[in-house]
Short mmCIF file of C-alpha atoms and ligand atoms in Angstrom, two decimals:
data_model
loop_
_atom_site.label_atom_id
_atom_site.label_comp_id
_atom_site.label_asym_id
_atom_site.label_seq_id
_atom_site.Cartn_x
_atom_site.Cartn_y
_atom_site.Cartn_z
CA UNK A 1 0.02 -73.21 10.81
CA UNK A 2 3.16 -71.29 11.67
CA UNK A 3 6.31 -73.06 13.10
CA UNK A 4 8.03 -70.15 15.31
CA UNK A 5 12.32 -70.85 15.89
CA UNK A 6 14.31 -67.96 18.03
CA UNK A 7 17.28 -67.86 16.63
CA UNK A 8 20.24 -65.97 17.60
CA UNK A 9 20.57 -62.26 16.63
CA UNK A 10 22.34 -62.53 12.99
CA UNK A 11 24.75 -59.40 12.65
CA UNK A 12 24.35 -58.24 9.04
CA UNK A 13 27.71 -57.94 8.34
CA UNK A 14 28.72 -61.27 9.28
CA UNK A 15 28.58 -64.50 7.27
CA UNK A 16 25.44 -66.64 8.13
CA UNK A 17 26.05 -69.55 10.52
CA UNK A 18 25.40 -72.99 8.29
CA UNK A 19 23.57 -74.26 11.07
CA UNK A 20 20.62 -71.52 10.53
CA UNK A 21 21.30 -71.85 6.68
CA UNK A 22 20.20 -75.58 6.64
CA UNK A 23 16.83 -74.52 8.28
CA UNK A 24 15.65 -73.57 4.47
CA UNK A 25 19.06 -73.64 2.35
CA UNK A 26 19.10 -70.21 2.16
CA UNK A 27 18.59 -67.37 4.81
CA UNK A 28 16.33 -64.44 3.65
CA UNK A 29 15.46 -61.07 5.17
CA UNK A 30 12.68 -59.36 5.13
CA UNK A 31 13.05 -56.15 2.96
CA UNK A 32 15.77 -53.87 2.20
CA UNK A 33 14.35 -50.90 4.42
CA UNK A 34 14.16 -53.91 7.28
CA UNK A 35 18.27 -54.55 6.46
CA UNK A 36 18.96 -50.63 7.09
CA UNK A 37 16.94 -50.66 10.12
CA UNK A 38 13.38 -49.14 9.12
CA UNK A 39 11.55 -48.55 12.27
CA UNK A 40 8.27 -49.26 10.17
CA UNK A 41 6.87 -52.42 12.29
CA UNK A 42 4.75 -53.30 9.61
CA UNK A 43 7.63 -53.59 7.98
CA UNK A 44 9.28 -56.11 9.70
CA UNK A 45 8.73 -59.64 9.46
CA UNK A 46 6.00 -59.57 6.14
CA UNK A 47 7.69 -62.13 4.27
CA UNK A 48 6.91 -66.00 4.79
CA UNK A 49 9.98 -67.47 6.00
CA UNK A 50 12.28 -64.71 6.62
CA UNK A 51 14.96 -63.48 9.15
CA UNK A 52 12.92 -60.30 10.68
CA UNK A 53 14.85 -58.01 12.98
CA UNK A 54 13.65 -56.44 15.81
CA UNK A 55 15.96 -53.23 16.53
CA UNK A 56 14.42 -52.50 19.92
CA UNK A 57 15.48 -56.32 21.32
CA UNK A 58 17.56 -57.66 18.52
CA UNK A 59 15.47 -60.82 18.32
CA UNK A 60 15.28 -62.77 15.36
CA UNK A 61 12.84 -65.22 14.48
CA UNK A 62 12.26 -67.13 11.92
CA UNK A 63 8.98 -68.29 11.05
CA UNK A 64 7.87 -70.85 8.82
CA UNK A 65 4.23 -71.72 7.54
CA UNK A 66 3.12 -75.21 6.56
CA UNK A 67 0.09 -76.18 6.41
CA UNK A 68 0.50 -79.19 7.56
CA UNK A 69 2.73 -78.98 10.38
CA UNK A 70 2.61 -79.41 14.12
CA UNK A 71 2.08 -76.59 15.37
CA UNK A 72 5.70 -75.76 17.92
CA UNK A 73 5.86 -72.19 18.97
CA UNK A 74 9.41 -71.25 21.25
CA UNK A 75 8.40 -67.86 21.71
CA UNK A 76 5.69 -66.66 24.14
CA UNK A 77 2.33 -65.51 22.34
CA UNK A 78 3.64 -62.13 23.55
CA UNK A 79 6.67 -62.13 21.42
CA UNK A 80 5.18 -63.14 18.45
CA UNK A 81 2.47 -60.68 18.19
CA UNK A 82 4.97 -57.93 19.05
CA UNK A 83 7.16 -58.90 15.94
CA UNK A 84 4.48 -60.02 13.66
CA UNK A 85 3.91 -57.75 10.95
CA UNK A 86 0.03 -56.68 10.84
CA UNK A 87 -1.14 -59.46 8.72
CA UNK A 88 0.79 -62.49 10.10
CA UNK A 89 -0.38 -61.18 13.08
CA UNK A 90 -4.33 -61.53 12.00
CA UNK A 91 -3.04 -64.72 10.13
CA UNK A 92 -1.61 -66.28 13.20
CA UNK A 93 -4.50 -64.83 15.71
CA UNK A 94 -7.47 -66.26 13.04
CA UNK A 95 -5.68 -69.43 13.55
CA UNK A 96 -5.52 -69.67 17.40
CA UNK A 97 -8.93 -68.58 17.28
CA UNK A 98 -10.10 -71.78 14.59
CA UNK A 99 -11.15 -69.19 12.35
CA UNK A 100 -10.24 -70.33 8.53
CA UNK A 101 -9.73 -67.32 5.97
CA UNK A 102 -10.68 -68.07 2.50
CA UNK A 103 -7.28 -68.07 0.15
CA UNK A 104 -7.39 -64.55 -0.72
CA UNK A 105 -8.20 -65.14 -4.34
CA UNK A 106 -11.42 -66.64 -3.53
CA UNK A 107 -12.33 -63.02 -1.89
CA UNK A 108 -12.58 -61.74 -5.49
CA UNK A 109 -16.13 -61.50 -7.16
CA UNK A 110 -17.18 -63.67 -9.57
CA UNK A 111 -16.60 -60.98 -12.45
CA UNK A 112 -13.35 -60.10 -11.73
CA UNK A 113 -12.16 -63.49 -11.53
CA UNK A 114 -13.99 -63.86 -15.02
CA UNK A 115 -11.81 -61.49 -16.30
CA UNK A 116 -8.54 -62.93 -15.31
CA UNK A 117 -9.59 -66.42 -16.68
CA UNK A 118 -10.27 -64.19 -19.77
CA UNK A 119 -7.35 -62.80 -19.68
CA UNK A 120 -5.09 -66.59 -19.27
CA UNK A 121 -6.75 -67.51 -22.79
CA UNK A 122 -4.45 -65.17 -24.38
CA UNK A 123 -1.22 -65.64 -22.22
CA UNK A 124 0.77 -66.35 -25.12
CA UNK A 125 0.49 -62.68 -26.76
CA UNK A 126 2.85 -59.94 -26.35
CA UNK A 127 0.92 -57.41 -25.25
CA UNK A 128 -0.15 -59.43 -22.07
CA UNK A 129 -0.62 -56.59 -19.62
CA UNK A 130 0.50 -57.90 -16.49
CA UNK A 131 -0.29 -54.76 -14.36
CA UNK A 132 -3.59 -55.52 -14.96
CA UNK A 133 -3.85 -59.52 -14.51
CA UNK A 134 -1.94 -58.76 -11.41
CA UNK A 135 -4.98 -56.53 -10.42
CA UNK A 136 -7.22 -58.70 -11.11
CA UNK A 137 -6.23 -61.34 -9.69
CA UNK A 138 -5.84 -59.67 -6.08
CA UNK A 139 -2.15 -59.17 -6.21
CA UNK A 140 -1.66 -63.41 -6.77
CA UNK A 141 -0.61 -62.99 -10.73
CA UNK A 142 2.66 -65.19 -9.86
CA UNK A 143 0.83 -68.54 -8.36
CA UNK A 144 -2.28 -67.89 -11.29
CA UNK A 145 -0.35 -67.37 -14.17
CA UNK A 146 2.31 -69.93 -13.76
CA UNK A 147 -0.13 -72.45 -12.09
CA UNK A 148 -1.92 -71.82 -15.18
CA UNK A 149 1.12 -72.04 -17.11
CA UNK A 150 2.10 -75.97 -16.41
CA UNK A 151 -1.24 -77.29 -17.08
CA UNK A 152 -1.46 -75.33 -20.14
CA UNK A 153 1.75 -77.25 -20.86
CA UNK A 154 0.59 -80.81 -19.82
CA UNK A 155 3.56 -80.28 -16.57
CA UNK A 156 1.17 -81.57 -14.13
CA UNK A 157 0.01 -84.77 -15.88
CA UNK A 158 3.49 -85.91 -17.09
CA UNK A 159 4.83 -85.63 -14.12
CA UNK A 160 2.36 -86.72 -12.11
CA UNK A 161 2.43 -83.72 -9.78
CA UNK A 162 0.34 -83.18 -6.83
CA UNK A 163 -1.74 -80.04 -7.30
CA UNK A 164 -2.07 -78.80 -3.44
CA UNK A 165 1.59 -79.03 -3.07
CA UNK A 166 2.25 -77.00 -6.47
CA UNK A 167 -0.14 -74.48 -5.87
CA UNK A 168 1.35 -74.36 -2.18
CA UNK A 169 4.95 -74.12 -3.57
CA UNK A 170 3.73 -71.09 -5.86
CA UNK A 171 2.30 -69.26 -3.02
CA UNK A 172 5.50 -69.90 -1.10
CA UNK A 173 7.03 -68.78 -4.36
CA UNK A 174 5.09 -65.06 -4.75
CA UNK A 175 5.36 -64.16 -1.11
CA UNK A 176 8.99 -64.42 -0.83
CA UNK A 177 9.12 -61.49 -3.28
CA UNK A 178 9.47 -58.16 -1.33
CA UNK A 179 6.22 -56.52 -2.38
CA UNK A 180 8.10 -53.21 -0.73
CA UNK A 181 10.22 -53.22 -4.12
CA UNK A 182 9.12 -50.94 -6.73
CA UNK A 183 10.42 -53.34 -9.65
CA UNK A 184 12.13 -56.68 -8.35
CA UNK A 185 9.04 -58.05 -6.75
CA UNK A 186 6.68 -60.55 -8.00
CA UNK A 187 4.61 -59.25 -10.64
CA UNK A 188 8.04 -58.84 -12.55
CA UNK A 189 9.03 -62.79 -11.66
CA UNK A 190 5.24 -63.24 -13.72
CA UNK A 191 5.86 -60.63 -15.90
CA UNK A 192 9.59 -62.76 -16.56
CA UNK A 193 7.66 -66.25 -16.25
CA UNK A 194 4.55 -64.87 -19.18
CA UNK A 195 8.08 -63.50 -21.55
CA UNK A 196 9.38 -66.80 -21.18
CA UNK A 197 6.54 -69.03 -21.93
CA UNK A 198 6.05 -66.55 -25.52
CA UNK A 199 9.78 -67.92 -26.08
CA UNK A 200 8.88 -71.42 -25.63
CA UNK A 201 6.17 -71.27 -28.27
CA UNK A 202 8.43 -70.17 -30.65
CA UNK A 203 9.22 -72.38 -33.54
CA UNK A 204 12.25 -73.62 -33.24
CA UNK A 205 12.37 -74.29 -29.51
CA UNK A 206 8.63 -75.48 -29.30
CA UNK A 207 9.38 -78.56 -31.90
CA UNK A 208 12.35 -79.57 -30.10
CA UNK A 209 11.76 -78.28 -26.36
CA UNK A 210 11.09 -81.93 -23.86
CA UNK A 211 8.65 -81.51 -20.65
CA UNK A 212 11.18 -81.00 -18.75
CA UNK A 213 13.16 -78.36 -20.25
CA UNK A 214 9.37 -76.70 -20.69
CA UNK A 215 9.34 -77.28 -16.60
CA UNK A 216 13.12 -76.20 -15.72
CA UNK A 217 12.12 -72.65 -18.15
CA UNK A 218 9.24 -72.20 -15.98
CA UNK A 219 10.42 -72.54 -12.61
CA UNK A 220 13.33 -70.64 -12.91
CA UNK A 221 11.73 -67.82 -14.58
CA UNK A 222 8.99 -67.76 -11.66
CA UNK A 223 12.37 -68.17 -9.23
CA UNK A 224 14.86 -65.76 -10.83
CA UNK A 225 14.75 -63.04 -8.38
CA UNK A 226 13.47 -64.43 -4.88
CA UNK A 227 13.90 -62.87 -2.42
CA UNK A 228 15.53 -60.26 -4.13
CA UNK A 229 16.50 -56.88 -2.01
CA UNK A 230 15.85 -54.10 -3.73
CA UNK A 231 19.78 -53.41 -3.96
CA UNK A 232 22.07 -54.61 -6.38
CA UNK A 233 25.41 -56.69 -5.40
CA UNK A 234 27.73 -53.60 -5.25
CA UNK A 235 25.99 -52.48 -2.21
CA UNK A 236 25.94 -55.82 -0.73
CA UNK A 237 29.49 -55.98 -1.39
CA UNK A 238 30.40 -52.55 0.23
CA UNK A 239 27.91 -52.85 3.15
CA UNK A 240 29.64 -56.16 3.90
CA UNK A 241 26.47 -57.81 3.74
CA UNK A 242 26.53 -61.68 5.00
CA UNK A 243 25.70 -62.72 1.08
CA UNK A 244 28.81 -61.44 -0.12
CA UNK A 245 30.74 -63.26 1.85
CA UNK A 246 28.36 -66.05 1.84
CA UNK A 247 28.79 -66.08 -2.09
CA UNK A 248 32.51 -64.46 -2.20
CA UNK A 249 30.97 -61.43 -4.15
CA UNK A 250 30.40 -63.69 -7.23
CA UNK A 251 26.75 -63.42 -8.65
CA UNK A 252 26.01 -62.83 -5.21
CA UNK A 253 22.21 -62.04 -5.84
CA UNK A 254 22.06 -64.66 -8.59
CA UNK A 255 23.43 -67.51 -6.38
CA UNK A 256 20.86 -66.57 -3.23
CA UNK A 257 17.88 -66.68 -5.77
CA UNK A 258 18.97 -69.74 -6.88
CA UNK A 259 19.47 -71.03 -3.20
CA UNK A 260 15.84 -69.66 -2.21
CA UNK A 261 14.66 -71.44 -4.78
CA UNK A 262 16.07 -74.69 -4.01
CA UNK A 263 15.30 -74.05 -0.73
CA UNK A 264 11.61 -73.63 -1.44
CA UNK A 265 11.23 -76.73 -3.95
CA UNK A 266 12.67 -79.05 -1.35
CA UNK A 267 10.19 -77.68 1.44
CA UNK A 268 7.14 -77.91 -0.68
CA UNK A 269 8.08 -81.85 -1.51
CA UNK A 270 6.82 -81.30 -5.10
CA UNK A 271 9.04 -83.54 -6.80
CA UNK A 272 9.64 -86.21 -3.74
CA UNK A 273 8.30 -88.92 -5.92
CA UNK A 274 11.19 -88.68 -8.45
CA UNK A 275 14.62 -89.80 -8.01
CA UNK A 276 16.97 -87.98 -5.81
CA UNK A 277 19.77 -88.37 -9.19
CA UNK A 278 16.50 -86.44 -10.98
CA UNK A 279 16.32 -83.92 -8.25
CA UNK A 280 19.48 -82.95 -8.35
CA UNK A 281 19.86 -82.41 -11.35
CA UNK A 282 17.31 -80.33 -11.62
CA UNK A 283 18.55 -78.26 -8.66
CA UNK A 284 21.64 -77.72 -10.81
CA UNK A 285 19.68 -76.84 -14.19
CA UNK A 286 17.84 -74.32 -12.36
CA UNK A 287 20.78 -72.83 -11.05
CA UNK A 288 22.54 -72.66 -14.61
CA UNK A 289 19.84 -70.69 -15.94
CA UNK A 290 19.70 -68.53 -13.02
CA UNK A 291 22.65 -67.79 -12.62
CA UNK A 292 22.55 -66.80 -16.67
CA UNK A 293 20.83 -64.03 -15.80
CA UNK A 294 23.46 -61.80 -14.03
CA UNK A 295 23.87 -59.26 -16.13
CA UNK A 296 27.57 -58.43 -15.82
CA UNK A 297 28.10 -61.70 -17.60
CA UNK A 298 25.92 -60.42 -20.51
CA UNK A 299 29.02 -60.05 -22.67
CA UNK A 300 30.29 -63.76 -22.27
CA UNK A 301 26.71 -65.13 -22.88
CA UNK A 302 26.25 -63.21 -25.82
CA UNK A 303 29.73 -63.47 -27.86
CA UNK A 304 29.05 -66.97 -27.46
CA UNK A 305 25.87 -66.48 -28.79
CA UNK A 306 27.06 -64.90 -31.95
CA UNK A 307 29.68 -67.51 -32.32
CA UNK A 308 27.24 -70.30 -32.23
CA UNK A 309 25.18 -67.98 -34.73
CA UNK A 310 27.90 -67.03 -37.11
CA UNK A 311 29.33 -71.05 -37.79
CA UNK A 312 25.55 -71.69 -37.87
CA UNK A 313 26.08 -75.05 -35.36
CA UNK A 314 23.62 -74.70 -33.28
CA UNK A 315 21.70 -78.09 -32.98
CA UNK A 316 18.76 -78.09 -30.79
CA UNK A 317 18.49 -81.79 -30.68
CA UNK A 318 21.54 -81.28 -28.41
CA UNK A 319 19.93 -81.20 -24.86
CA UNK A 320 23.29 -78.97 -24.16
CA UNK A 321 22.55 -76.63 -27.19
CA UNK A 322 19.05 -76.94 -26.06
CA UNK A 323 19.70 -75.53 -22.47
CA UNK A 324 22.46 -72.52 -23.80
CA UNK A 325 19.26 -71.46 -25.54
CA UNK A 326 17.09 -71.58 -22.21
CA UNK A 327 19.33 -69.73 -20.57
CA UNK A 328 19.57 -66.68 -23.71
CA UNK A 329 15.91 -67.00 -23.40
CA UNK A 330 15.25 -66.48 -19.78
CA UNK A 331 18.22 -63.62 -19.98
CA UNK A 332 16.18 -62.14 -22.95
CA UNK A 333 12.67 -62.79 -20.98
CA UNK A 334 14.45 -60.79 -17.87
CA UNK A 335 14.99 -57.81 -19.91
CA UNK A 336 12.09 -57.73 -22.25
CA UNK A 337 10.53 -54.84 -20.81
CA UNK A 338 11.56 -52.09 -23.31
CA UNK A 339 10.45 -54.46 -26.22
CA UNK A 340 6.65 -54.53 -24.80
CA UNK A 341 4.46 -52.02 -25.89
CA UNK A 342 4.98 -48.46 -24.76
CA UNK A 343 2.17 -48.77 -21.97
CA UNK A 344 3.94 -51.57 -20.50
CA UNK A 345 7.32 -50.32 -20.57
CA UNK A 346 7.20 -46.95 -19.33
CA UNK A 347 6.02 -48.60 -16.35
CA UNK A 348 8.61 -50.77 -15.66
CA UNK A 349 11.39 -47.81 -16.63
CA UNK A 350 9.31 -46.12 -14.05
CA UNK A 351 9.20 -48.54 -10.80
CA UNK A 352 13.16 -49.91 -11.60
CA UNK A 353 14.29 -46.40 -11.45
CA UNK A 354 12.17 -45.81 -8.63
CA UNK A 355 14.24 -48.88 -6.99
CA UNK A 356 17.61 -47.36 -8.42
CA UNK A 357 17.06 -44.12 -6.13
CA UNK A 358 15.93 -45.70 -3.37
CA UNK A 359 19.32 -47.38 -2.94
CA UNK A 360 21.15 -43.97 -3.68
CA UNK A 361 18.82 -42.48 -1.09
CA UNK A 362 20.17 -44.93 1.37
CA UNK A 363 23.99 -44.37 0.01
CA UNK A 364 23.76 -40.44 0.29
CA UNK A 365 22.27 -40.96 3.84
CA UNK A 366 24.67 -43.48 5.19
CA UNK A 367 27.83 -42.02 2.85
CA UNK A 368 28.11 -44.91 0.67
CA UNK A 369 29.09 -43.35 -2.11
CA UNK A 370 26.45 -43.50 -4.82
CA UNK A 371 25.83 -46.16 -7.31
CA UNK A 372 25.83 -44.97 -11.38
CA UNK A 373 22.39 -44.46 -11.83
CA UNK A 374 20.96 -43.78 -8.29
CA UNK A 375 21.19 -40.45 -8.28
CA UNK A 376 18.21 -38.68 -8.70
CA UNK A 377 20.00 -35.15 -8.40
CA UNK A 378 21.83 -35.61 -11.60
CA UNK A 379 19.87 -38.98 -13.77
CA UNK A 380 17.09 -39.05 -15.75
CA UNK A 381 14.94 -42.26 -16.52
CA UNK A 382 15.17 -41.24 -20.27
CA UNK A 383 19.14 -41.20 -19.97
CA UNK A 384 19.14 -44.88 -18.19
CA UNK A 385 16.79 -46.40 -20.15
CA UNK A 386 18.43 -45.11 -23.23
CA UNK A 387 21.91 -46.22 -22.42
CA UNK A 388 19.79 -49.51 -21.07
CA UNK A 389 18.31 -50.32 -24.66
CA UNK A 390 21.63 -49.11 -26.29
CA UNK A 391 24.01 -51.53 -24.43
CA UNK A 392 22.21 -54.33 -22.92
CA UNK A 393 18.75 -55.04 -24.81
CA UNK A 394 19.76 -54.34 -28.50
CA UNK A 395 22.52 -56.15 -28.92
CA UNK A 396 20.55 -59.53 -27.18
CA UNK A 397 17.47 -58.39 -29.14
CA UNK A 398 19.76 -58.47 -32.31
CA UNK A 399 20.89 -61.91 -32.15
CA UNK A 400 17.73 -63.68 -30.40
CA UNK A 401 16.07 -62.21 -33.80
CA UNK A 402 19.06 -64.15 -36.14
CA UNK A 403 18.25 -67.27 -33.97
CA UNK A 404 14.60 -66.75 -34.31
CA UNK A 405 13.72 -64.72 -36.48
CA UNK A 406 9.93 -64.50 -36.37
CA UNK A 407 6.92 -62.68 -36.13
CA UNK A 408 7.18 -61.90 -32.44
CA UNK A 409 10.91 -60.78 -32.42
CA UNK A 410 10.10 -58.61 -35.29
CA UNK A 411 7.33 -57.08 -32.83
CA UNK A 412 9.55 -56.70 -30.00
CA UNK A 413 12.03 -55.05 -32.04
CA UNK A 414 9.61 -52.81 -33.40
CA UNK A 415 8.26 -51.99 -29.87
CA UNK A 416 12.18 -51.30 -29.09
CA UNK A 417 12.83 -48.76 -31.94
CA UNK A 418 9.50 -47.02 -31.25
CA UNK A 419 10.35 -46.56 -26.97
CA UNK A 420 13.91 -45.67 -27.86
CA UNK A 421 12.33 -42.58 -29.96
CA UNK A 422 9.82 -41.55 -27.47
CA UNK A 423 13.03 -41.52 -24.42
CA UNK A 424 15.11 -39.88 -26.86
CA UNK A 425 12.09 -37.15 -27.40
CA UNK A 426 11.74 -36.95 -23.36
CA UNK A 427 15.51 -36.78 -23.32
CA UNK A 428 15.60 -33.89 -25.73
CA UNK A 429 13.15 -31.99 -24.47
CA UNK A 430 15.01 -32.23 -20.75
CA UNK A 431 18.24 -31.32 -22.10
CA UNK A 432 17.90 -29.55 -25.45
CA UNK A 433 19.96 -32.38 -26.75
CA UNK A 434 18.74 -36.18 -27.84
CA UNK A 435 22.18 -37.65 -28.24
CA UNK A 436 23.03 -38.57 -24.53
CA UNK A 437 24.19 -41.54 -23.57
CA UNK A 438 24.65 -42.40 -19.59
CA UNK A 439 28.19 -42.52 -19.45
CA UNK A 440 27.43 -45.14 -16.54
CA UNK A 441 26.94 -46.96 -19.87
CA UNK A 442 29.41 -45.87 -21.89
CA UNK A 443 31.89 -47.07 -18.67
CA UNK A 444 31.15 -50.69 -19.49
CA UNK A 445 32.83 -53.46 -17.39
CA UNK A 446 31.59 -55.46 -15.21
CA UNK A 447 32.17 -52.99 -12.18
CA UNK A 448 30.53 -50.36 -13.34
CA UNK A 449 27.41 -52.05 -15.54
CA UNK A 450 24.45 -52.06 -13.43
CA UNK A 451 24.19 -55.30 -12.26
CA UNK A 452 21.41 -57.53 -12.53
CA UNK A 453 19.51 -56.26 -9.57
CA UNK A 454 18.95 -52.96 -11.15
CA UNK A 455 17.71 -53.74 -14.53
CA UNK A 456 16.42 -57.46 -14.55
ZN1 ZN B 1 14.76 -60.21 -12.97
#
């Protein structure tokens, strides 16, 4: 059923009004080409739950989905089809009509959805190809795999969780990922959520790891990066963008995933049969190891790391040692992808660079001033994702393998070596010379360093 509000134009460069912020605890839009403006209808209003702007009439709506809601519509039928996007529009018009649509992954043949199932029995390796489950499942890898995921790890029976409203919360989950982004959309929150659950099964947190720090991993891996642009916080910041003031330019893309998320686990009522002191503090776990994952912080997260490391104190009974090492995981899960095999990772240093020039296509055209590393005149994916495995993946790599030093971080730093030649090779054969580094990189503070947007 869809819930239709008109809401009040929201300038973009304005803080959000906390009256239209407690609709959902967090205020979304619809895609980064819908921020700048993109006359592309179908581009406008996709996303479940999200601000959609309508340049002609500079009418917002926001439009909400639950299934079992009363069905209240503010706008006329006119409106509504006029800023649907193509398929909320057929959505919407099947459902005036009392025509039900089969959930889209029942419209899969028997065979392919063979394969996927196949494919879950070996979720725990490291070569899990997520293009592919993605595929198979029908573009729904996010709600199968981690759906998959918690009764896998007994989630659902021990804590007594209703399965409609997790697999609703999932799907809520997966479409308020911009499928328009080449990287930060929701096969990398599965790709991010399959990393993590490898981690969990590791030794040393598996014997000590409780249900619920198993669930908290898992739904803020799945969470990390909802809603997520396509731009990283710099741009926010100098397009005066209502979540940098919102957020005083702090983690700003961090905090609003977090906030999405909470946003989404209170609507979906999936834990409203435990204690509100329970839910909170969940709420705040979730943010801790969200927020973890900003990558300008890297440095503080990881000398403290090494400290823990060097005077050898880390004690895993400690549920505060416990979560430090949740959060190195999730950071290490977020930028696993040039420790996966060279199949897997060239793909992913294709699509984030693919995101990285879309946002200095948008700088050059509005004279922004472009970002280090969106500019495809003058970068190279070899040169970012060299200085990327130089500065930010081997040093984490380094010391998640002294914490755990197994069979799998062995593998991943093997894949790492081996993808580090093969740029360098590219890199040479570009430039004549293989010793490059992005000075982007070499620049390192947290002004310059890409921020988490771009490379997690
Ligand atoms: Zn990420």
């Amino acid at each position: 059923m869809e819930v239709c509000y008109q809401l009040p134009v929201l300038p973009l460069d304005r803080p959000v009004p906390q009256h239209v912020l407690s609709r959902r605890g967090a205020i979304s839009f619809s895609s980064s080409s819908a921020l700048f403006g993109c006359p592309n209808p179908r581009q406008l209003s996709q996303r479940r739950g999200a601000i959609s702007y309508d340049s002609s009439d500079q009418t917002a709506l926001y439009i909400r989905m639950l299934a079992n809601s009363e069905i209240e519509v503010s706008v006329s039928a006119r409106n509504v089809r006029r800023l649907l996007s193509f398929q909320r529009y057929l959505r919407s018009s099947r459902f005036f009509r009392g025509i039900t649509v089969p959930n889209s992954s029942n419209i899969l043949d028997d065979d392919y959805n063979g394969q996927a199932k196949c494919m879950l029995e070996k979720v725990g390796n490291w070569n899990f190809d997520i293009f592919l489950f993605d595929r198979l499942t029908n573009g729904n890898s996010l709600v199968s795999l981690t759906f998959h995921l918690f009764n896998l790890h007994g989630l659902i029976e021990h804590f007594q969780l209703d399965t409609m409203k997790l697999r609703r919360f999932l799907v809520m989950v997966q479409e308020d990922y911009h499928s328009q982004n080449p990287y930060h959309n929701a096969v990398h929150a599965a790709d991010v959520t399959q990393a993590m659950h490898c981690y969990l099964k590791e030794p040393k947190l598996s014997k000590s790891l409780t249900p619920w720090d198993v669930l908290l991993s898992l739904i803020a891996a799945a969470t990390h990066d909802l809603d997520h642009p396509g731009v990283n916080q710099p741009f926010l910041i100098k397009t005066n963008h209502y979540l940098a003031t919102l957020y005083k330019n702090t983690s700003v893309l961090e905090n609003h995933h977090w906030r999405s998320a909470v946003g989404l686990l209170r609507e979906s009522g999936l834990f409203a049969h435990m204690s509100l002191e329970n839910r909170q503090l969940m709420e705040s776990q979730i943010g801790d190891l969200i927020l973890a994952t900003d990558i300008s912080q890297q440095n503080e997260y990881l000398s403290m790391f090494r400290s823990h490391l060097d005077r050898g104190d880390l004690c895993l009974e400690n549920p505060n040692h416990r979560h430090f090492i949740l959060q190195m995981a999730l950071k290490c899960a977020d930028i696993c992808n040039p420790c996966r095999t060279w199949e897997l990772s060239k793909q992913w240093s294709e699509k984030v660079t693919e995101e990285f020039f879309h946002q200095g296509d948008i700088e050059k055209k509005y004279h922004l001033g472009v970002s280090p590393l969106c500019d495809r005149q003058t970068e190279t994916i070899a040169n970012i994702q060299i200085g990327f495995m130089t500065y930010l993946v081997e040093p984490l790599f380094g010391e998640w393998a002294r914490f755990s030093n197994t069979r799998l971080s062995q593998t991943m730093l093997g894949h790492l070596g081996l993808n580090k030649a093969s740029w360098k090779g590219m890199q040479r054969e570009q430039t004549g010379s293989g010793d490059d580094v992005d000075p982007a990189f070499e620049e390192m503070d947290s002004d310059i360093l890409p921020q988490e947007p771009r490379l997690s």
